[in-house]
Each structure stands twice: as structure tokens, then as C-alpha cells.
GROMACS .gro file of C-alpha atoms in nm:
model
  353
    1MET     CA    1  -7.763  -0.867   1.388
    2LEU     CA    2  -7.725  -1.080   1.074
    3VAL     CA    3  -7.405  -1.021   0.876
    4ARG     CA    4  -7.397  -1.111   0.510
    5PHE     CA    5  -7.078  -1.175   0.314
    6GLY     CA    6  -7.095  -1.180  -0.059
    7ASP     CA    7  -6.859  -1.360  -0.296
    8ARG     CA    8  -6.658  -1.040  -0.361
    9GLU     CA    9  -6.589  -0.989   0.009
   10ALA     CA   10  -6.473  -1.349   0.052
   11GLN     CA   11  -6.255  -1.323  -0.260
   12GLY     CA   12  -6.099  -0.997  -0.131
   13VAL     CA   13  -6.014  -1.160   0.200
   14GLN     CA   14  -5.851  -1.455   0.022
   15ILE     CA   15  -5.645  -1.229  -0.211
   16ALA     CA   16  -5.525  -1.023   0.086
   17ALA     CA   17  -5.416  -1.341   0.265
   18GLN     CA   18  -5.226  -1.463  -0.044
   19THR     CA   19  -5.056  -1.126  -0.090
   20GLN     CA   20  -4.943  -1.131   0.272
   21GLU     CA   21  -4.797  -1.480   0.232
   22LYS     CA   22  -4.603  -1.378  -0.085
   23ALA     CA   23  -4.468  -1.066   0.088
   24GLN     CA   24  -4.353  -1.279   0.380
   25GLU     CA   25  -4.177  -1.527   0.148
   26SER     CA   26  -4.003  -1.241  -0.041
   27CYS     CA   27  -3.887  -1.087   0.285
   28GLU     CA   28  -3.747  -1.420   0.405
   29GLN     CA   29  -3.563  -1.469   0.074
   30LYS     CA   30  -3.404  -1.122   0.095
   31VAL     CA   31  -3.298  -1.185   0.453
   32SER     CA   32  -3.141  -1.518   0.346
   33GLU     CA   33  -2.950  -1.356   0.058
   34LYS     CA   34  -2.829  -1.076   0.281
   35GLN     CA   35  -2.715  -1.324   0.544
   36GLN     CA   36  -2.531  -1.526   0.279
   37ARG     CA   37  -2.351  -1.214   0.159
   38LYS     CA   38  -2.254  -1.130   0.514
   39ASN     CA   39  -2.105  -1.475   0.561
   40THR     CA   40  -1.859  -1.402   0.277
   41ILE     CA   41  -1.568  -1.187   0.399
   42PHE     CA   42  -1.319  -1.010   0.172
   43ALA     CA   43  -0.981  -0.917   0.317
   44GLY     CA   44  -0.984  -0.591   0.118
   45ASP     CA   45  -1.301  -0.487   0.300
   46LEU     CA   46  -1.155  -0.541   0.645
   47PRO     CA   47  -1.090  -0.220   0.845
   48LEU     CA   48  -0.728  -0.309   0.925
   49HIS     CA   49  -0.514  -0.094   1.154
   50LYS     CA   50  -0.282   0.071   0.902
   51ASP     CA   51  -0.085   0.285   1.152
   52SER     CA   52   0.146   0.002   1.264
   53ILE     CA   53   0.195  -0.117   0.906
   54THR     CA   54   0.278   0.235   0.786
   55LEU     CA   55   0.518   0.280   1.079
   56ARG     CA   56   0.695  -0.050   1.002
   57ARG     CA   57   0.730   0.045   0.634
   58GLN     CA   58   0.863   0.391   0.725
   59GLN     CA   59   1.117   0.241   0.966
   60ALA     CA   60   1.241   0.004   0.697
   61GLN     CA   61   1.262   0.284   0.442
   62LYS     CA   62   1.453   0.500   0.689
   63LYS     CA   63   1.700   0.222   0.767
   64ALA     CA   64   1.747   0.143   0.398
   65MET     CA   65   1.805   0.511   0.326
   66GLU     CA   66   2.062   0.521   0.606
   67PHE     CA   67   2.258   0.240   0.439
   68VAL     CA   68   2.250   0.418   0.106
   69GLN     CA   69   2.312   0.761   0.261
   70ASN     CA   70   2.612   0.633   0.457
   71ALA     CA   71   2.748   0.476   0.141
   72TRP     CA   72   2.694   0.802  -0.047
   73ASP     CA   73   2.860   0.997   0.237
   74THR     CA   74   3.155   0.760   0.240
   75ASP     CA   75   3.177   0.769  -0.137
   76ARG     CA   76   3.153   1.147  -0.131
   77LYS     CA   77   3.427   1.165   0.133
   78THR     CA   78   3.636   0.933  -0.080
   79ASP     CA   79   3.584   1.158  -0.380
   80GLN     CA   80   3.671   1.458  -0.168
   81SER     CA   81   3.988   1.287  -0.046
   82ILE     CA   82   4.085   1.193  -0.400
   83ALA     CA   83   4.013   1.546  -0.518
   84LYS     CA   84   4.214   1.686  -0.226
   85TYR     CA   85   4.520   1.470  -0.297
   86GLU     CA   86   4.495   1.530  -0.670
   87ALA     CA   87   4.485   1.905  -0.602
   88LEU     CA   88   4.790   1.879  -0.378
   89ALA     CA   89   4.964   1.668  -0.641
   90GLY     CA   90   4.884   1.937  -0.896
   91GLU     CA   91   5.041   2.199  -0.672
   92GLN     CA   92   5.353   1.984  -0.633
   93LYS     CA   93   5.376   1.944  -1.009
   94LYS     CA   94   5.369   2.320  -1.041
   95GLU     CA   95   5.632   2.348  -0.767
   96ILE     CA   96   5.853   2.100  -0.948
   97LEU     CA   97   5.823   2.289  -1.275
   98VAL     CA   98   5.893   2.623  -1.109
   99ASN     CA   99   6.203   2.498  -0.931
  100ARG     CA  100   6.317   2.310  -1.238
  101ASP     CA  101   6.293   2.631  -1.439
  102ARG     CA  102   6.496   2.808  -1.172
  103ILE     CA  103   6.758   2.533  -1.191
  104TYR     CA  104   6.778   2.570  -1.568
  105GLU     CA  105   6.807   2.947  -1.524
  106CYS     CA  106   7.097   2.900  -1.284
  107ARG     CA  107   7.271   2.674  -1.531
  108ASP     CA  108   7.212   2.920  -1.812
  109ARG     CA  109   7.354   3.199  -1.597
  110LYS     CA  110   7.668   2.994  -1.529
  111GLU     CA  111   7.703   2.917  -1.896
  112ASN     CA  112   7.670   3.288  -1.975
  113LEU     CA  113   7.935   3.365  -1.714
  114ARG     CA  114   8.170   3.110  -1.863
  115GLU     CA  115   8.127   3.261  -2.204
  116GLY     CA  116   8.152   3.613  -2.062
  117TYR     CA  117   8.473   3.538  -1.879
  118GLY     CA  118   8.608   3.345  -2.179
  119VAL     CA  119   8.669   3.026  -1.983
  120GLU     CA  120   8.708   2.721  -2.200
  121LYS     CA  121   8.526   2.401  -2.107
  122ASP     CA  122   8.850   2.200  -2.097
  123SER     CA  123   9.049   2.468  -1.910
  124GLN     CA  124   9.202   2.408  -1.564
  125GLU     CA  125   8.988   2.685  -1.419
  126GLN     CA  126   8.667   2.509  -1.537
  127LYS     CA  127   8.791   2.173  -1.415
  128ASP     CA  128   8.875   2.318  -1.072
  129LEU     CA  129   8.526   2.475  -1.056
  130GLU     CA  130   8.356   2.144  -1.131
  131LEU     CA  131   8.572   1.972  -0.868
  132LEU     CA  132   8.473   2.231  -0.609
  133GLU     CA  133   8.106   2.198  -0.709
  134ARG     CA  134   8.122   1.823  -0.651
  135ARG     CA  135   8.270   1.885  -0.308
  136TYR     CA  136   8.037   2.159  -0.186
  137TYR     CA  137   7.714   2.065  -0.372
  138PRO     CA  138   7.719   1.691  -0.426
  139ASN     CA  139   7.342   1.672  -0.488
  140ASN     CA  140   7.326   1.915  -0.780
  141GLY     CA  141   7.228   1.671  -1.048
  142GLU     CA  142   7.540   1.592  -1.243
  143PHE     CA  143   7.759   1.611  -0.932
  144GLU     CA  144   7.604   1.325  -0.739
  145ASP     CA  145   7.922   1.113  -0.730
  146LEU     CA  146   8.088   1.166  -0.390
  147ASP     CA  147   8.388   0.953  -0.459
  148PHE     CA  148   8.709   1.133  -0.554
  149THR     CA  149   9.023   0.989  -0.697
  150GLU     CA  150   9.356   1.034  -0.527
  151GLU     CA  151   9.457   1.295  -0.780
  152GLU     CA  152   9.128   1.482  -0.724
  153ARG     CA  153   9.181   1.482  -0.350
  154LYS     CA  154   9.533   1.615  -0.396
  155ARG     CA  155   9.404   1.894  -0.616
  156LEU     CA  156   9.131   1.985  -0.367
  157LYS     CA  157   9.400   2.013  -0.102
  158GLU     CA  158   9.596   2.252  -0.324
  159LEU     CA  159   9.285   2.463  -0.394
  160GLU     CA  160   9.227   2.518  -0.022
  161GLY     CA  161   9.528   2.750  -0.010
  162GLU     CA  162   9.453   2.929  -0.337
  163PRO     CA  163   9.200   3.210  -0.385
  164LEU     CA  164   8.905   3.153  -0.619
  165THR     CA  165   8.875   3.338  -0.943
  166GLU     CA  166   8.583   3.581  -0.985
  167TYR     CA  167   8.425   3.343  -1.234
  168GLN     CA  168   8.457   3.052  -0.991
  169GLN     CA  169   8.325   3.261  -0.700
  170ARG     CA  170   8.013   3.372  -0.890
  171CYS     CA  171   7.948   3.023  -1.026
  172LEU     CA  172   7.968   2.878  -0.674
  173GLU     CA  173   7.718   3.140  -0.554
  174ILE     CA  174   7.483   3.040  -0.835
  175ASP     CA  175   7.538   2.676  -0.738
  176GLY     CA  176   7.416   2.768  -0.389
  177GLU     CA  177   7.097   2.907  -0.536
  178GLU     CA  178   7.059   2.602  -0.760
  179GLN     CA  179   7.102   2.380  -0.456
  180VAL     CA  180   6.803   2.548  -0.289
  181PHE     CA  181   6.588   2.499  -0.598
  182LYS     CA  182   6.710   2.144  -0.627
  183ILE     CA  183   6.609   2.068  -0.269
  184ARG     CA  184   6.267   2.223  -0.327
  185GLU     CA  185   6.223   2.022  -0.645
  186GLY     CA  186   6.316   1.703  -0.461
  187ARG     CA  187   6.069   1.774  -0.183
  188ALA     CA  188   5.796   1.850  -0.436
  189GLU     CA  189   5.873   1.526  -0.622
  190SER     CA  190   5.853   1.328  -0.297
  191ALA     CA  191   5.522   1.493  -0.209
  192LEU     CA  192   5.392   1.428  -0.559
  193VAL     CA  193   5.480   1.060  -0.529
  194ALA     CA  194   5.306   1.045  -0.189
  195TYR     CA  195   4.991   1.216  -0.310
  196ASN     CA  196   4.971   1.002  -0.624
  197GLY     CA  197   5.022   0.695  -0.407
  198ALA     CA  198   4.740   0.807  -0.177
  199VAL     CA  199   4.505   0.850  -0.472
  200ARG     CA  200   4.595   0.504  -0.604
  201SER     CA  201   4.545   0.347  -0.260
  202ILE     CA  202   4.204   0.512  -0.214
  203LYS     CA  203   4.090   0.399  -0.556
  204GLN     CA  204   4.210   0.046  -0.493
  205GLU     CA  205   4.030   0.035  -0.158
  206ARG     CA  206   3.714   0.159  -0.327
  207LEU     CA  207   3.734  -0.123  -0.578
  208LYS     CA  208   3.777  -0.374  -0.295
  209SER     CA  209   3.503  -0.239  -0.068
  210HIS     CA  210   3.204  -0.222  -0.310
  211GLU     CA  211   3.042  -0.006  -0.044
  212MET     CA  212   2.762   0.126  -0.263
  213THR     CA  213   2.676  -0.223  -0.388
  214ASP     CA  214   2.683  -0.354  -0.031
  215ALA     CA  215   2.461  -0.066   0.081
  216GLN     CA  216   2.210  -0.138  -0.194
  217ASN     CA  217   2.208  -0.507  -0.103
  218ASN     CA  218   2.160  -0.424   0.266
  219ALA     CA  219   1.879  -0.182   0.180
  220LYS     CA  220   1.714  -0.451  -0.031
  221LYS     CA  221   1.737  -0.701   0.255
  222VAL     CA  222   1.587  -0.450   0.497
  223MET     CA  223   1.292  -0.385   0.265
  224GLU     CA  224   1.240  -0.759   0.208
  225GLU     CA  225   1.238  -0.824   0.584
  226ALA     CA  226   0.995  -0.536   0.631
  227SER     CA  227   0.774  -0.676   0.357
  228LYS     CA  228   0.764  -1.014   0.534
  229ASP     CA  229   0.688  -0.846   0.866
  230ILE     CA  230   0.409  -0.642   0.708
  231GLN     CA  231   0.262  -0.953   0.549
  232GLY     CA  232   0.266  -1.120   0.888
  233MET     CA  233   0.104  -0.817   1.049
  234LEU     CA  234  -0.161  -0.810   0.776
  235TRP     CA  235  -0.227  -1.179   0.826
  236GLU     CA  236  -0.260  -1.146   1.204
  237GLU     CA  237  -0.483  -0.841   1.180
  238ALA     CA  238  -0.693  -1.003   0.910
  239LYS     CA  239  -0.722  -1.320   1.119
  240ASP     CA  240  -0.828  -1.122   1.427
  241GLN     CA  241  -1.071  -0.921   1.219
  242VAL     CA  242  -1.213  -1.234   1.059
  243ASP     CA  243  -1.256  -1.396   1.399
  244GLU     CA  244  -1.426  -1.084   1.529
  245THR     CA  245  -1.642  -1.057   1.218
  246TYR     CA  246  -1.745  -1.421   1.238
  247GLU     CA  247  -1.827  -1.378   1.607
  248GLU     CA  248  -2.044  -1.080   1.522
  249THR     CA  249  -2.197  -1.276   1.235
  250ARG     CA  250  -2.270  -1.570   1.465
  251GLU     CA  251  -2.438  -1.341   1.716
  252GLU     CA  252  -2.636  -1.177   1.438
  253GLU     CA  253  -2.736  -1.519   1.305
  254GLU     CA  254  -2.856  -1.623   1.649
  255LYS     CA  255  -3.049  -1.301   1.678
  256LYS     CA  256  -3.193  -1.347   1.331
  257ALA     CA  257  -3.286  -1.706   1.416
  258GLU     CA  258  -3.471  -1.585   1.723
  259GLU     CA  259  -3.642  -1.315   1.522
  260LYS     CA  260  -3.727  -1.569   1.252
  261GLU     CA  261  -3.875  -1.802   1.512
  262GLU     CA  262  -4.082  -1.518   1.651
  263GLU     CA  263  -4.187  -1.423   1.299
  264GLU     CA  264  -4.285  -1.782   1.223
  265GLU     CA  265  -4.494  -1.786   1.538
  266LYS     CA  266  -4.660  -1.467   1.422
  267ILE     CA  267  -4.718  -1.620   1.078
  268GLU     CA  268  -4.868  -1.931   1.238
  269LEU     CA  269  -5.089  -1.710   1.452
  270ARG     CA  270  -5.195  -1.516   1.144
  271LYS     CA  271  -5.271  -1.844   0.966
  272GLU     CA  272  -5.485  -1.958   1.258
  273GLN     CA  273  -5.659  -1.621   1.260
  274LYS     CA  274  -5.710  -1.653   0.886
  275GLU     CA  275  -5.858  -2.002   0.923
  276LEU     CA  276  -6.082  -1.880   1.205
  277MET     CA  277  -6.188  -1.588   0.992
  278GLU     CA  278  -6.259  -1.816   0.697
  279ALA     CA  279  -6.462  -2.048   0.927
  280ARG     CA  280  -6.656  -1.750   1.053
  281ILE     CA  281  -6.708  -1.636   0.695
  282ASP     CA  282  -6.839  -1.983   0.602
  283GLU     CA  283  -7.061  -1.991   0.911
  284ALA     CA  284  -7.191  -1.642   0.842
  285ARG     CA  285  -7.246  -1.736   0.480
  286ALA     CA  286  -7.444  -2.048   0.585
  287GLU     CA  287  -7.648  -1.849   0.835
  288SER     CA  288  -7.711  -1.586   0.569
  289HIS     CA  289  -7.825  -1.856   0.326
  290GLU     CA  290  -8.064  -2.011   0.582
  291ALA     CA  291  -8.201  -1.669   0.671
  292GLU     CA  292  -8.249  -1.593   0.302
  293GLU     CA  293  -8.433  -1.923   0.254
  294ALA     CA  294  -8.656  -1.853   0.558
  295ARG     CA  295  -8.724  -1.504   0.429
  296ARG     CA  296  -8.819  -1.635   0.091
  297GLU     CA  297  -9.037  -1.899   0.254
  298GLN     CA  298  -9.210  -1.633   0.463
  299GLU     CA  299  -9.264  -1.418   0.157
  300LYS     CA  300  -9.407  -1.719  -0.026
  301ASP     CA  301  -9.638  -1.803   0.266
  302ALA     CA  302  -9.745  -1.444   0.284
  303ARG     CA  303  -9.823  -1.436  -0.085
  304GLU     CA  304 -10.016  -1.762  -0.063
  305GLU     CA  305 -10.200  -1.640   0.245
  306ALA     CA  306 -10.288  -1.320   0.071
  307ALA     CA  307 -10.404  -1.510  -0.235
  308PHE     CA  308 -10.617  -1.743  -0.018
  309LEU     CA  309 -10.769  -1.455   0.170
  310LYS     CA  310 -10.846  -1.294  -0.159
  311ASP     CA  311 -11.009  -1.610  -0.282
  312MET     CA  312 -11.205  -1.637   0.045
  313ALA     CA  313 -11.316  -1.280   0.014
  314GLU     CA  314 -11.424  -1.335  -0.339
  315ALA     CA  315 -11.623  -1.638  -0.215
  316GLY     CA  316 -11.806  -1.418   0.036
  317MET     CA  317 -11.604  -1.522   0.336
  318ASP     CA  318 -11.464  -1.214   0.506
  319VAL     CA  319 -11.179  -1.322   0.734
  320ALA     CA  320 -10.990  -0.997   0.733
  321GLY     CA  321 -11.091  -0.919   1.086
  322ALA     CA  322 -11.055  -1.272   1.218
  323GLY     CA  323 -10.842  -1.337   1.519
  324ASP     CA  324 -10.517  -1.516   1.540
  325THR     CA  325 -10.688  -1.848   1.613
  326VAL     CA  326 -10.888  -1.831   1.296
  327LYS     CA  327 -10.585  -1.726   1.099
  328ALA     CA  328 -10.396  -2.019   1.245
  329GLU     CA  329 -10.669  -2.258   1.145
  330ILE     CA  330 -10.676  -2.108   0.797
  331LYS     CA  331 -10.304  -2.144   0.778
  332ASP     CA  332 -10.330  -2.506   0.884
  333ILE     CA  333 -10.583  -2.565   0.615
  334LEU     CA  334 -10.348  -2.403   0.364
  335ASN     CA  335 -10.070  -2.633   0.471
  336LYS     CA  336 -10.297  -2.933   0.434
  337LEU     CA  337 -10.398  -2.806   0.097
  338LYS     CA  338 -10.030  -2.785   0.007
  339LEU     CA  339  -9.987  -3.142   0.108
  340ILE     CA  340 -10.290  -3.244  -0.091
  341ASP     CA  341 -10.156  -3.053  -0.388
  342ALA     CA  342  -9.820  -3.222  -0.346
  343ASP     CA  343  -9.990  -3.562  -0.319
  344ILE     CA  344 -10.184  -3.488  -0.633
  345LYS     CA  345  -9.862  -3.395  -0.809
  346GLY     CA  346  -9.713  -3.718  -0.683
  347ILE     CA  347 -10.011  -3.915  -0.809
  348GLU     CA  348  -9.977  -3.744  -1.145
  349VAL     CA  349  -9.615  -3.841  -1.155
  350ASP     CA  350  -9.702  -4.201  -1.061
  351GLU     CA  351  -9.960  -4.215  -1.334
  352GLU     CA  352  -9.710  -4.088  -1.582
  353ILE     CA  353  -9.474  -4.366  -1.472
   0.00000   0.00000   0.00000
């Protein structure tokens, strides 16, 4: 069977081949760009293990908070201690004032008694009372001097055998009460001094310790150390991830190289098939051309034979029913006539020359 390929068919095959080559080149370019992007690694895109980093940061924050919390607790305890001692000091101040008022009341009562009994300040009865007060209640304020003169001792000896006046008796009783209030006032004053001293000592120790500042500095150091540790952890994890990523990339590149080699082999095979197809197209086209020429020649011979037979018939020579031998001879004659005609044409050309 004779296959004919026209110019349009051949052109379509060529366009299809060119389109396939362009598509292959575009695909290879995209693969190259994608591979280039994969070779670039960003640390922010790495799937790092954040659990250990979060845990380290939380531990540091907890430790830092412990420093600060302990400082706050200590500071709060210090404030509580200061408040406690200040409260106690306040109570002692009240106790001092209360007892001091009682002392003043006792002295006012004695003064009222003196005036009520009509005892003069420079009388012997008043002097004897003051001497007895110095003896029995030496710590009552104005009677703190324990030393007595010889005359005072002699008088005290005389008073031992004499009864006390009612005024003196009542004043000495009031002196006993005043002595109690005086002792209470002294104790309250001692306690007040102790509590005030405790407050001063605590405040001085606070100024020396700088505990809150130290706690803040320690917390800062803890967070800085944690930050360095976290940076190291990030670096190690990033390094491991990069190594792993590059290993995967290398394996992918090897795989891609193998696939590319296979694809190139396929492309080469397709090119060979294309060349073979084009050769077959050219061969088929040549065969088609030769067949077309033979067909045209046959048609020409047939027309000439028909014209000759017509001329023969018109000349009275009926060869329509002649056999193949006769037809062959006639055909041979026609061929000779063609040659003669060609020779004549050649002669005509020569003559023209």
C-alpha cells in the first residue's frame, strides 16, 4: 500500500517535535530552579524541637522568680518585724504615759494632803517626811540620792522610835503607789529603748544587705545564662537539622540526577525516533513522487495510445481487437515515433543554433 504525505502532514510532525522539545526545556528549567531553592536553607524554616528550649526558659524564669520571691519574702518579713517592734514600742510609749500620769497624780495627791493638813514646806514634819521617803523609796525621782549626812542618819535613828503623823503615814502610802508606777514606767522605757534599737538595727541591716538588688542581679544572671544555653541549643539543633536537610537534599539530587539521566536517554530515544520518522517521511515522499511520475507517464502513454488508435481507425486500420503482440508492436512504433519526434526537435534546435 502506497502512503502519501503532504506538506501539511510533514509540517505538523515538525511543529509537534519542536513543541515537545520546548516543553522538555521548560520542565528542566523549573526543576533546576526548584532544586536551587531547595539548596538554600533558612533557619527560621527549620522544624526545631521547641520543647527543650521552652523547658530551659521556664526553668530559668522559675529560678529567677525564686530569687526575687525570696527577696520579697525576706523584705516582707523585715517589714513585718519592723512593724511588730514599732507596734510594741507604741504600746510602751502608752504605758510610759499612763504610769507617768499616775505618778503625777500621786504627787498631786500628796500636795493636796500637805495643803489639807496645813503642813508648811519648810516645817520639820515635811522635812522628816522627805527624809523617810529617801530612805524607803530611793528610786522615786527626786529621791535618788542614797547618801545621807551624819545629821540625817542621826535624825532617822530618832524617827525610828517616834510614831508617824497621819499626814506622813498617808504620804508614805502614796509614795508606795508612786513607786509601783515608777517601776512600771522604767520597765516601759527600757522596753521602748530595746524596741527602737531593734528597729534601727533591722533598718541598718537592710541598708547593708541590698537583698532586693542582689536578687534582681542574680535573676538577671540566671536569665542571661539561660539565654546563652538556649542560643547554644538552637545552634546545635539548627546544625543537626541543616546536616539532615543537606543529606536529604544530596539524596534527592542523586535521585534527580538519575531521573534526569533516564529522561535524557528517553529524549535521545525520542530524537532517534523522530529522525527515523523524518527519514521514513522523506522516503515515503520520494516513493510517492516516483509513483506520481509513473502514474502521469502511464496516463500520458494511454492518452497517446488512444490518440494513435484513433488516428489508425480514422485511416481505416482497425486495431481495436488486436492482440497483445500487435499492441506491443504498435507501442514500439509509437516509442520510435517519439524518438523521431525528439530527434526532429533536436534538429530544429540545432538549426536554430
